[in-house]
GROMACS .gro file of C-alpha atoms in nm:
model
  495
    1MET     CA    1   0.523  -1.123   0.581
    2ALA     CA    2   0.534  -1.263   0.936
    3LYS     CA    3   0.253  -1.153   1.159
    4GLN     CA    4   0.374  -0.911   1.423
    5LYS     CA    5   0.356  -1.062   1.770
    6LYS     CA    6   0.099  -0.894   1.984
    7GLN     CA    7   0.242  -0.717   2.287
    8PRO     CA    8   0.113  -0.874   2.608
    9ARG     CA    9  -0.100  -0.662   2.833
   10PRO     CA   10   0.072  -0.534   3.149
   11LYS     CA   11  -0.037  -0.704   3.469
   12ALA     CA   12  -0.249  -0.493   3.699
   13ILE     CA   13  -0.061  -0.571   4.018
   14THR     CA   14   0.095  -0.353   4.287
   15PRO     CA   15   0.476  -0.376   4.292
   16LYS     CA   16   0.608  -0.603   4.567
   17GLY     CA   17   0.647  -0.419   4.895
   18PHE     CA   18   0.412  -0.135   4.798
   19ARG     CA   19   0.038  -0.083   4.839
   20ASP     CA   20  -0.245   0.144   4.724
   21TYR     CA   21  -0.441   0.365   4.962
   22PHE     CA   22  -0.804   0.461   4.914
   23GLY     CA   23  -1.034   0.738   5.036
   24ALA     CA   24  -1.099   0.650   5.403
   25GLU     CA   25  -0.736   0.552   5.469
   26LEU     CA   26  -0.611   0.878   5.318
   27ASP     CA   27  -0.861   1.074   5.517
   28GLU     CA   28  -0.740   0.907   5.840
   29ARG     CA   29  -0.380   0.973   5.749
   30LYS     CA   30  -0.447   1.337   5.667
   31GLN     CA   31  -0.625   1.387   5.995
   32MET     CA   32  -0.331   1.234   6.183
   33LEU     CA   33  -0.074   1.444   5.991
   34ASP     CA   34  -0.271   1.758   6.076
   35GLN     CA   35  -0.283   1.662   6.442
   36ILE     CA   36   0.092   1.589   6.453
   37ALA     CA   37   0.175   1.910   6.261
   38ALA     CA   38  -0.032   2.113   6.512
   39VAL     CA   39   0.175   1.973   6.805
   40TYR     CA   40   0.504   2.034   6.624
   41HIS     CA   41   0.397   2.386   6.536
   42ARG     CA   42   0.292   2.451   6.894
   43TYR     CA   43   0.645   2.359   7.005
   44GLY     CA   44   0.790   2.621   6.777
   45PHE     CA   45   0.910   2.404   6.486
   46ASP     CA   46   0.886   2.536   6.129
   47ALA     CA   47   0.775   2.325   5.835
   48LEU     CA   48   1.028   2.213   5.574
   49GLU     CA   49   0.966   2.019   5.252
   50SER     CA   50   1.290   1.899   5.098
   51SER     CA   51   1.344   1.700   4.778
   52ALA     CA   52   1.235   1.340   4.768
   53ILE     CA   53   1.554   1.267   4.572
   54GLU     CA   54   1.909   1.317   4.701
   55THR     CA   55   2.248   1.228   4.565
   56VAL     CA   56   2.376   0.897   4.707
   57GLU     CA   57   2.684   1.092   4.821
   58ALA     CA   58   2.457   1.321   5.030
   59LEU     CA   59   2.276   1.025   5.180
   60GLY     CA   60   2.604   0.861   5.269
   61LYS     CA   61   2.635   0.544   5.482
   62PHE     CA   62   2.401   0.664   5.748
   63LEU     CA   63   2.105   0.429   5.704
   64PRO     CA   64   2.105   0.277   6.054
   65ASP     CA   65   2.027  -0.082   5.954
   66VAL     CA   66   2.275  -0.133   5.667
   67ASP     CA   67   2.651  -0.101   5.635
   68ARG     CA   68   2.709  -0.014   5.266
   69PRO     CA   69   2.620   0.284   5.050
   70ASN     CA   70   2.342   0.218   4.792
   71GLU     CA   71   2.226  -0.077   5.006
   72GLY     CA   72   1.871  -0.031   5.121
   73VAL     CA   73   1.788   0.259   4.887
   74PHE     CA   74   1.636   0.289   4.541
   75ALA     CA   75   1.925   0.432   4.345
   76TRP     CA   76   2.010   0.503   3.980
   77GLN     CA   77   2.279   0.681   3.785
   78GLU     CA   78   2.206   0.990   3.576
   79TYR     CA   79   2.429   1.013   3.269
   80ASP     CA   80   2.538   1.330   3.087
   81GLU     CA   81   2.652   1.355   2.724
   82LYS     CA   82   2.995   1.220   2.823
   83GLY     CA   83   2.842   0.911   2.976
   84GLU     CA   84   2.922   1.027   3.330
   85GLY     CA   85   2.687   1.126   3.609
   86ASP     CA   86   2.593   1.122   3.971
   87TRP     CA   87   2.415   0.844   4.151
   88MET     CA   88   2.070   0.953   4.276
   89ALA     CA   89   1.839   0.789   4.523
   90LEU     CA   90   1.497   0.822   4.678
   91ARG     CA   91   1.536   0.942   5.033
   92TYR     CA   92   1.529   0.664   5.295
   93ASP     CA   93   1.444   0.901   5.582
   94LEU     CA   94   1.392   1.271   5.648
   95THR     CA   95   1.708   1.326   5.853
   96ALA     CA   96   1.978   1.286   5.590
   97PRO     CA   97   1.802   1.547   5.366
   98LEU     CA   98   1.789   1.783   5.669
   99ALA     CA   99   2.164   1.758   5.711
  100ARG     CA  100   2.210   1.852   5.347
  101VAL     CA  101   1.959   2.139   5.368
  102TYR     CA  102   2.114   2.282   5.683
  103ALA     CA  103   2.468   2.262   5.543
  104GLN     CA  104   2.355   2.430   5.220
  105HIS     CA  105   2.144   2.708   5.372
  106ARG     CA  106   2.298   2.748   5.718
  107ASN     CA  107   2.393   3.112   5.663
  108ASP     CA  108   2.024   3.199   5.604
  109LEU     CA  109   1.879   2.987   5.879
  110PRO     CA  110   1.844   3.074   6.249
  111THR     CA  111   2.065   2.893   6.503
  112PRO     CA  112   1.936   2.667   6.647
  113TYR     CA  113   1.718   2.568   6.347
  114ARG     CA  114   1.401   2.393   6.446
  115ARG     CA  115   1.216   2.218   6.167
  116TYR     CA  116   0.951   1.952   6.115
  117ALA     CA  117   0.895   1.749   5.797
  118MET     CA  118   0.637   1.503   5.684
  119GLY     CA  119   0.628   1.277   5.383
  120PRO     CA  120   0.699   0.934   5.227
  121VAL     CA  121   1.034   0.764   5.247
  122TRP     CA  122   1.154   0.462   5.053
  123ARG     CA  123   1.353   0.160   5.171
  124ASN     CA  124   1.479  -0.101   4.924
  125GLU     CA  125   1.448  -0.381   5.177
  126LYS     CA  126   1.280  -0.718   5.183
  127PRO     CA  127   0.912  -0.658   5.247
  128GLY     CA  128   0.715  -0.859   5.503
  129PRO     CA  129   0.384  -0.854   5.689
  130GLY     CA  130   0.314  -0.490   5.775
  131ARG     CA  131   0.656  -0.388   5.639
  132PHE     CA  132   0.641  -0.186   5.323
  133ARG     CA  133   0.903  -0.024   5.104
  134GLN     CA  134   0.725   0.311   5.107
  135PHE     CA  135   0.586   0.462   5.428
  136TYR     CA  136   0.522   0.799   5.590
  137GLN     CA  137   0.737   0.964   5.853
  138CYS     CA  138   0.686   1.276   6.063
  139ASP     CA  139   1.006   1.422   6.196
  140ALA     CA  140   1.093   1.711   6.433
  141ASP     CA  141   1.459   1.815   6.472
  142THR     CA  142   1.665   2.083   6.636
  143VAL     CA  143   2.001   2.160   6.470
  144GLY     CA  144   2.270   2.378   6.620
  145THR     CA  145   2.252   2.325   6.998
  146ALA     CA  146   2.414   2.074   7.230
  147SER     CA  147   2.177   2.159   7.520
  148MET     CA  148   2.006   1.861   7.678
  149ALA     CA  149   1.697   2.087   7.694
  150ALA     CA  150   1.654   2.013   7.319
  151ASP     CA  151   1.650   1.638   7.388
  152ALA     CA  152   1.414   1.673   7.683
  153GLU     CA  153   1.185   1.884   7.463
  154ILE     CA  154   1.180   1.614   7.193
  155CYS     CA  155   1.075   1.355   7.451
  156ALA     CA  156   0.795   1.582   7.580
  157LEU     CA  157   0.684   1.654   7.224
  158LEU     CA  158   0.668   1.281   7.151
  159ALA     CA  159   0.449   1.212   7.455
  160ASP     CA  160   0.214   1.505   7.370
  161THR     CA  161   0.190   1.393   7.010
  162LEU     CA  162   0.093   1.036   7.097
  163GLU     CA  163  -0.185   1.161   7.330
  164THR     CA  164  -0.306   1.411   7.070
  165VAL     CA  165  -0.353   1.145   6.801
  166GLY     CA  166  -0.548   0.914   7.036
  167ILE     CA  167  -0.301   0.705   7.235
  168PRO     CA  168  -0.405   0.766   7.597
  169ARG     CA  169  -0.162   0.788   7.887
  170GLY     CA  170  -0.094   0.438   8.010
  171ASP     CA  171  -0.098   0.292   7.661
  172TYR     CA  172   0.249   0.420   7.572
  173VAL     CA  173   0.589   0.494   7.721
  174VAL     CA  174   0.878   0.706   7.591
  175ARG     CA  175   1.203   0.534   7.684
  176VAL     CA  176   1.536   0.725   7.697
  177ASN     CA  177   1.897   0.603   7.692
  178ASN     CA  178   2.236   0.747   7.600
  179ARG     CA  179   2.501   0.616   7.359
  180LYS     CA  180   2.775   0.770   7.571
  181VAL     CA  181   2.684   0.544   7.860
  182LEU     CA  182   2.725   0.243   7.636
  183ASN     CA  183   3.060   0.378   7.515
  184GLY     CA  184   3.165   0.402   7.878
  185VAL     CA  185   3.069   0.041   7.938
  186LEU     CA  186   3.273  -0.072   7.638
  187GLU     CA  187   3.563   0.134   7.765
  188VAL     CA  188   3.541  -0.037   8.106
  189MET     CA  189   3.541  -0.372   7.927
  190GLY     CA  190   3.851  -0.279   7.734
  191VAL     CA  191   3.686  -0.340   7.396
  192ASP     CA  192   3.851  -0.123   7.129
  193GLU     CA  193   3.721  -0.031   6.783
  194GLY     CA  194   3.715  -0.337   6.557
  195PRO     CA  195   3.538  -0.664   6.487
  196THR     CA  196   3.497  -0.755   6.857
  197ARG     CA  197   3.337  -0.418   6.943
  198ASP     CA  198   3.101  -0.450   6.644
  199ALA     CA  199   3.004  -0.801   6.757
  200VAL     CA  200   2.931  -0.674   7.107
  201LEU     CA  201   2.713  -0.398   6.971
  202ARG     CA  202   2.519  -0.641   6.753
  203THR     CA  203   2.466  -0.864   7.050
  204ILE     CA  204   2.341  -0.577   7.265
  205ASP     CA  205   2.092  -0.497   6.987
  206LYS     CA  206   1.936  -0.841   7.042
  207PHE     CA  207   1.859  -0.784   7.409
  208ASP     CA  208   1.488  -0.723   7.351
  209LYS     CA  209   1.461  -1.052   7.159
  210VAL     CA  210   1.676  -1.293   7.362
  211GLY     CA  211   1.682  -1.131   7.709
  212GLU     CA  212   1.961  -1.124   7.966
  213ALA     CA  213   2.035  -1.498   7.949
  214GLY     CA  214   2.055  -1.491   7.569
  215VAL     CA  215   2.288  -1.192   7.563
  216ARG     CA  216   2.512  -1.357   7.823
  217GLU     CA  217   2.538  -1.670   7.604
  218LEU     CA  218   2.603  -1.469   7.286
  219LEU     CA  219   2.873  -1.261   7.454
  220GLY     CA  220   3.034  -1.588   7.563
  221LYS     CA  221   3.054  -1.914   7.371
  222GLY     CA  222   2.721  -1.885   7.185
  223ARG     CA  223   2.370  -2.030   7.197
  224LEU     CA  224   2.110  -2.239   7.018
  225ASP     CA  225   1.844  -2.025   6.850
  226ALA     CA  226   1.475  -2.113   6.827
  227SER     CA  227   1.535  -2.325   6.511
  228GLY     CA  228   1.800  -2.531   6.681
  229ALA     CA  229   2.092  -2.376   6.491
  230TYR     CA  230   2.396  -2.285   6.694
  231ILE     CA  231   2.509  -1.922   6.688
  232ASP     CA  232   2.873  -1.854   6.767
  233GLY     CA  233   2.933  -1.614   7.053
  234VAL     CA  234   3.174  -1.319   7.081
  235GLY     CA  235   3.402  -1.519   7.306
  236LEU     CA  236   3.420  -1.288   7.607
  237THR     CA  237   3.478  -1.422   7.957
  238ASP     CA  238   3.203  -1.380   8.219
  239ALA     CA  239   3.405  -1.101   8.383
  240GLN     CA  240   3.436  -0.915   8.050
  241ALA     CA  241   3.066  -0.953   7.973
  242GLU     CA  242   2.946  -0.838   8.321
  243PRO     CA  243   2.960  -0.457   8.255
  244VAL     CA  244   2.732  -0.500   7.947
  245LEU     CA  245   2.480  -0.707   8.142
  246ALA     CA  246   2.495  -0.455   8.431
  247PHE     CA  247   2.425  -0.176   8.182
  248LEU     CA  248   2.135  -0.357   8.011
  249THR     CA  249   1.968  -0.459   8.340
  250SER     CA  250   2.020  -0.135   8.534
  251LYS     CA  251   1.662  -0.010   8.503
  252ALA     CA  252   1.509   0.026   8.848
  253LYS     CA  253   1.178   0.145   8.994
  254THR     CA  254   1.293   0.508   9.004
  255ALA     CA  255   1.499   0.726   8.775
  256GLN     CA  256   1.737   0.802   9.060
  257GLN     CA  257   1.808   0.432   9.122
  258THR     CA  258   1.846   0.366   8.749
  259LEU     CA  259   2.101   0.646   8.718
  260ALA     CA  260   2.290   0.511   9.023
  261ASN     CA  261   2.306   0.167   8.863
  262LEU     CA  262   2.435   0.322   8.540
  263ARG     CA  263   2.709   0.510   8.730
  264ALA     CA  264   2.822   0.180   8.875
  265ALA     CA  265   2.816   0.016   8.530
  266VAL     CA  266   3.040   0.281   8.368
  267GLY     CA  267   3.290   0.278   8.656
  268GLU     CA  268   3.577   0.528   8.599
  269SER     CA  269   3.490   0.601   8.237
  270ALA     CA  270   3.472   0.977   8.175
  271ILE     CA  271   3.254   0.946   7.862
  272GLY     CA  272   3.024   0.706   8.046
  273ALA     CA  273   2.989   0.949   8.337
  274GLU     CA  274   2.911   1.228   8.090
  275GLY     CA  275   2.630   1.017   7.943
  276VAL     CA  276   2.480   0.947   8.284
  277SER     CA  277   2.490   1.319   8.368
  278GLU     CA  278   2.310   1.400   8.044
  279LEU     CA  279   2.039   1.148   8.127
  280GLU     CA  280   2.008   1.300   8.471
  281GLU     CA  281   1.969   1.647   8.326
  282ILE     CA  282   1.702   1.527   8.081
  283ALA     CA  283   1.513   1.357   8.369
  284ASP     CA  284   1.524   1.676   8.577
  285LEU     CA  285   1.406   1.896   8.292
  286LEU     CA  286   1.114   1.658   8.214
  287ALA     CA  287   1.016   1.637   8.582
  288ALA     CA  288   1.009   2.018   8.599
  289GLN     CA  289   0.748   2.017   8.317
  290GLY     CA  290   0.537   1.748   8.485
  291TYR     CA  291   0.639   1.454   8.267
  292GLY     CA  292   0.662   1.166   8.508
  293PRO     CA  293   0.751   0.797   8.470
  294ASP     CA  294   0.394   0.723   8.362
  295ARG     CA  295   0.502   0.886   8.030
  296ILE     CA  296   0.880   0.902   8.002
  297VAL     CA  297   1.138   0.676   8.168
  298ILE     CA  298   1.514   0.625   8.165
  299ASP     CA  299   1.565   0.277   8.016
  300PRO     CA  300   1.915   0.143   7.928
  301SER     CA  301   1.768  -0.134   7.712
  302VAL     CA  302   1.684   0.116   7.434
  303VAL     CA  303   1.936   0.059   7.157
  304ARG     CA  304   1.880   0.251   6.830
  305GLY     CA  305   2.120   0.271   6.538
  306LEU     CA  306   2.435   0.237   6.745
  307GLY     CA  307   2.661   0.363   6.468
  308TYR     CA  308   2.437   0.662   6.400
  309TYR     CA  309   2.354   0.830   6.735
  310THR     CA  310   2.613   1.008   6.947
  311GLY     CA  311   2.426   1.084   7.267
  312PRO     CA  312   2.070   1.048   7.403
  313VAL     CA  313   1.843   0.808   7.217
  314TYR     CA  314   1.466   0.774   7.263
  315GLU     CA  315   1.192   0.539   7.155
  316ALA     CA  316   0.814   0.552   7.191
  317GLU     CA  317   0.656   0.214   7.256
  318LEU     CA  318   0.289   0.124   7.270
  319THR     CA  319   0.228  -0.098   7.567
  320PHE     CA  320  -0.116  -0.238   7.499
  321GLU     CA  321  -0.169  -0.586   7.363
  322ILE     CA  322  -0.308  -0.685   7.023
  323LEU     CA  323  -0.366  -1.025   6.866
  324ASP     CA  324  -0.123  -1.137   6.597
  325GLU     CA  325  -0.218  -1.321   6.277
  326LYS     CA  326  -0.238  -1.649   6.478
  327GLY     CA  327  -0.458  -1.501   6.749
  328ARG     CA  328  -0.177  -1.478   7.009
  329PRO     CA  329  -0.154  -1.167   7.229
  330ARG     CA  330   0.151  -0.948   7.188
  331GLN     CA  331   0.252  -0.591   7.257
  332PHE     CA  332   0.222  -0.354   6.963
  333GLY     CA  333   0.575  -0.219   7.008
  334SER     CA  334   0.766   0.084   6.880
  335VAL     CA  335   0.603   0.359   6.671
  336ALA     CA  336   0.868   0.634   6.694
  337GLY     CA  337   1.234   0.687   6.775
  338GLY     CA  338   1.524   0.923   6.747
  339GLY     CA  339   1.821   1.069   6.925
  340ARG     CA  340   2.118   1.298   6.909
  341TYR     CA  341   2.331   1.277   6.594
  342ASP     CA  342   2.609   1.532   6.621
  343ASP     CA  343   2.822   1.406   6.330
  344LEU     CA  344   2.569   1.410   6.043
  345VAL     CA  345   2.600   1.775   5.929
  346LYS     CA  346   2.976   1.755   5.981
  347ARG     CA  347   3.003   1.537   5.671
  348PHE     CA  348   2.916   1.844   5.460
  349THR     CA  349   3.074   2.127   5.665
  350GLY     CA  350   3.380   1.963   5.821
  351GLN     CA  351   3.270   2.118   6.150
  352ALA     CA  352   3.075   1.949   6.425
  353VAL     CA  353   2.713   2.066   6.433
  354PRO     CA  354   2.502   1.927   6.722
  355ALA     CA  355   2.157   1.801   6.632
  356THR     CA  356   1.877   1.594   6.781
  357GLY     CA  357   1.535   1.480   6.660
  358VAL     CA  358   1.261   1.221   6.645
  359SER     CA  359   1.076   1.035   6.370
  360ILE     CA  360   0.724   0.905   6.404
  361GLY     CA  361   0.602   0.621   6.184
  362VAL     CA  362   0.255   0.734   6.078
  363ASP     CA  363   0.155   0.403   5.923
  364ARG     CA  364   0.248   0.219   6.244
  365LEU     CA  365   0.045   0.463   6.450
  366LEU     CA  366  -0.258   0.432   6.225
  367ALA     CA  367  -0.230   0.050   6.247
  368ALA     CA  368  -0.222   0.079   6.626
  369LEU     CA  369  -0.535   0.294   6.640
  370ARG     CA  370  -0.714   0.052   6.404
  371ALA     CA  371  -0.611  -0.243   6.623
  372LYS     CA  372  -0.767  -0.063   6.922
  373GLY     CA  373  -1.085   0.018   6.724
  374ARG     CA  374  -1.028   0.393   6.763
  375ILE     CA  375  -1.035   0.456   6.386
  376GLY     CA  376  -1.135   0.250   6.086
  377GLY     CA  377  -1.510   0.299   6.084
  378LYS     CA  378  -1.689   0.346   5.752
  379ALA     CA  379  -1.612   0.692   5.610
  380VAL     CA  380  -1.917   0.908   5.537
  381GLY     CA  381  -1.951   0.976   5.167
  382PRO     CA  382  -2.105   1.272   4.987
  383VAL     CA  383  -2.476   1.363   4.959
  384VAL     CA  384  -2.592   1.230   4.622
  385VAL     CA  385  -2.832   1.444   4.420
  386THR     CA  386  -3.009   1.191   4.196
  387VAL     CA  387  -3.120   1.265   3.840
  388MET     CA  388  -3.479   1.190   3.737
  389ASP     CA  389  -3.484   1.416   3.431
  390LYS     CA  390  -3.167   1.464   3.220
  391ALA     CA  391  -3.320   1.776   3.062
  392ARG     CA  392  -3.305   1.945   3.402
  393LEU     CA  393  -2.938   1.874   3.473
  394ALA     CA  394  -2.872   2.244   3.528
  395ASP     CA  395  -3.131   2.242   3.810
  396TYR     CA  396  -2.962   1.943   3.976
  397GLN     CA  397  -2.628   2.121   3.949
  398ALA     CA  398  -2.782   2.425   4.112
  399MET     CA  399  -2.897   2.207   4.401
  400VAL     CA  400  -2.556   2.048   4.449
  401GLY     CA  401  -2.401   2.396   4.425
  402GLU     CA  402  -2.613   2.516   4.719
  403LEU     CA  403  -2.509   2.219   4.929
  404ARG     CA  404  -2.144   2.275   4.855
  405GLN     CA  405  -2.173   2.646   4.929
  406ALA     CA  406  -2.312   2.551   5.269
  407GLY     CA  407  -2.004   2.337   5.335
  408ILE     CA  408  -2.179   2.003   5.269
  409ARG     CA  409  -1.995   1.744   5.061
  410ALA     CA  410  -2.219   1.664   4.764
  411GLU     CA  411  -2.228   1.542   4.408
  412VAL     CA  412  -2.473   1.495   4.120
  413TYR     CA  413  -2.509   1.139   3.993
  414LEU     CA  414  -2.322   1.131   3.659
  415GLY     CA  415  -2.397   0.779   3.549
  416ASN     CA  416  -2.684   0.660   3.328
  417PRO     CA  417  -2.997   0.796   3.504
  418LYS     CA  418  -3.248   0.555   3.338
  419ASN     CA  419  -3.241   0.303   3.624
  420PHE     CA  420  -3.316   0.491   3.944
  421GLY     CA  421  -3.237   0.189   4.155
  422ASN     CA  422  -2.879   0.196   4.032
  423GLN     CA  423  -2.852   0.550   4.153
  424LEU     CA  424  -2.949   0.448   4.508
  425LYS     CA  425  -2.710   0.149   4.485
  426TYR     CA  426  -2.437   0.394   4.391
  427ALA     CA  427  -2.520   0.616   4.692
  428ASP     CA  428  -2.502   0.307   4.916
  429LYS     CA  429  -2.164   0.211   4.772
  430ARG     CA  430  -2.042   0.565   4.837
  431ASN     CA  431  -2.169   0.535   5.192
  432SER     CA  432  -2.374   0.850   5.135
  433PRO     CA  433  -2.582   0.977   5.435
  434VAL     CA  434  -2.851   1.137   5.215
  435ALA     CA  435  -2.996   1.116   4.862
  436VAL     CA  436  -3.184   1.416   4.726
  437ILE     CA  437  -3.458   1.322   4.478
  438ALA     CA  438  -3.655   1.554   4.247
  439GLY     CA  439  -3.856   1.483   3.935
  440SER     CA  440  -4.088   1.701   3.729
  441ASP     CA  441  -4.368   1.684   3.991
  442GLU     CA  442  -4.131   1.802   4.268
  443PHE     CA  443  -3.984   2.081   4.053
  444ASP     CA  444  -4.336   2.203   3.959
  445ALA     CA  445  -4.441   2.206   4.324
  446GLY     CA  446  -4.119   2.362   4.456
  447LYS     CA  447  -4.041   2.048   4.658
  448VAL     CA  448  -3.766   1.785   4.692
  449GLN     CA  449  -3.761   1.436   4.838
  450ILE     CA  450  -3.496   1.376   5.110
  451LYS     CA  451  -3.396   1.012   5.164
  452ASP     CA  452  -3.212   0.942   5.493
  453LEU     CA  453  -2.990   0.656   5.385
  454VAL     CA  454  -2.834   0.601   5.726
  455LEU     CA  455  -3.171   0.561   5.896
  456GLY     CA  456  -3.305   0.360   5.605
  457ALA     CA  457  -3.020   0.109   5.639
  458LYS     CA  458  -3.081   0.076   6.014
  459ILE     CA  459  -3.453   0.023   5.968
  460ALA     CA  460  -3.398  -0.232   5.690
  461GLU     CA  461  -3.172  -0.432   5.923
  462SER     CA  462  -3.397  -0.449   6.230
  463ALA     CA  463  -3.731  -0.276   6.199
  464THR     CA  464  -4.078  -0.426   6.150
  465LEU     CA  465  -4.317  -0.299   5.888
  466GLU     CA  466  -4.501  -0.093   6.158
  467GLU     CA  467  -4.174   0.081   6.253
  468TRP     CA  468  -4.126   0.180   5.894
  469LYS     CA  469  -4.453   0.367   5.904
  470GLU     CA  470  -4.367   0.539   6.233
  471ARG     CA  471  -4.014   0.634   6.133
  472PRO     CA  472  -4.010   0.729   5.763
  473SER     CA  473  -3.661   0.742   5.616
  474GLN     CA  474  -3.786   0.946   5.318
  475PHE     CA  475  -3.988   1.267   5.332
  476GLU     CA  476  -4.077   1.572   5.124
  477CYS     CA  477  -3.977   1.927   5.206
  478ASP     CA  478  -3.979   2.268   5.042
  479ARG     CA  479  -3.699   2.325   4.796
  480ALA     CA  480  -3.592   2.628   5.002
  481ASP     CA  481  -3.549   2.405   5.308
  482MET     CA  482  -3.333   2.143   5.133
  483VAL     CA  483  -2.999   2.253   5.272
  484ALA     CA  484  -3.124   2.281   5.631
  485LYS     CA  485  -3.292   1.937   5.619
  486VAL     CA  486  -2.988   1.769   5.473
  487ARG     CA  487  -2.764   1.930   5.739
  488GLU     CA  488  -3.006   1.816   6.011
  489ILE     CA  489  -2.981   1.450   5.896
  490ILE     CA  490  -2.605   1.461   5.868
  491GLU     CA  491  -2.560   1.610   6.218
  492ALA     CA  492  -2.800   1.354   6.364
  493SER     CA  493  -2.611   1.067   6.204
  494ASP     CA  494  -2.283   1.203   6.352
  495ASP     CA  495  -2.420   1.182   6.709
   0.00000   0.00000   0.00000
């Protein structure tokens, strides 16, 4: 009989484009999520947790950076007994699920409906440095009102949120534009729906990468890219391209001047004039609340999901510099964006339902704070109660119970207690601030030994033998004083 081939062991590797998160990173994320939720809640938004899985039909073709259904998502087909079934997919954002939820429950929801949502989303895209297939988003949306006050409020909320999580004023800017203004520019150009219009939109989307000169070339005959390859242009004349360039370069020192430049760019276009008026209203509403150009600006170069948004669009950009992997300075860039999407719910209801909202990329924000050194320090671990006598495990559990009841994070060492040195090594690996030590002598005398591991590490790094004597990192105290002494050390180490 042939010997059965042994099944190979599975490889212990993270799937491509995904990563694992450990204690300190999760603690930092939770703290940020709590801070963001507090701002959203303060603005009157209610929490919503929708399914992580939607039908592909519900998700539709609304992923901003792809053109085809099922492209960019993790999808599969569920079969019934007849071999038929719906295509399902992991959500790629939190907005498409909101449209489905609102359409499904609109009779039970207030109008307007203000909701916030937080959670992971999944994109089946090519991963790259800092670009993962699973990441966290925090959204706030208002469904059911066309008022520009809703859009102004989202911009203010975005600014407040960034400052709350630790991005100070001056290190960020919220930039606002309007899709209707761009539609007006295209109307002035005489560019109708079709391949030429799509090519113009794709070219506009490259403005932040190639600048005014690059866009001018791409709208015309074409240009050489950085690799030396020639990229064919749209084929417009200079006169045809001029309204687009006037639109993209209309940002001035003041909002009033920027708006005047935009009015000139849209000419006689009614839809363009409507877009400029909406931007003006947003600017006035923000100014009334004290949000000046140091936080929020009108900026026509903001281009987000041109096939997705129907009115105002906004983007939060971090303006400070960091060093890239080659040590070169560069700006950190965008961490949040959104806009008005009045056609999304209509897919389900057949009736136009105005909506606007913003999405914050939590992982990007955390990376920004780490780059600035504002988070990322060593997380403080639990107090470790060491075990000197296995027969008295109940006494050690009583000690750890008292610490936990007092609100102090603590654990009993559960490994092999024979080697006491290994217990202290474990406490060091856990980054524990304190080790509590008690053997039979201490129990008989009603005492415990308290070892200040933070101070001990500092002394071991820099102190002389004499300083060890003057500043003992381990001392004895009464068993009744254990909780108070441990708390004292922890609070001192937090200063």
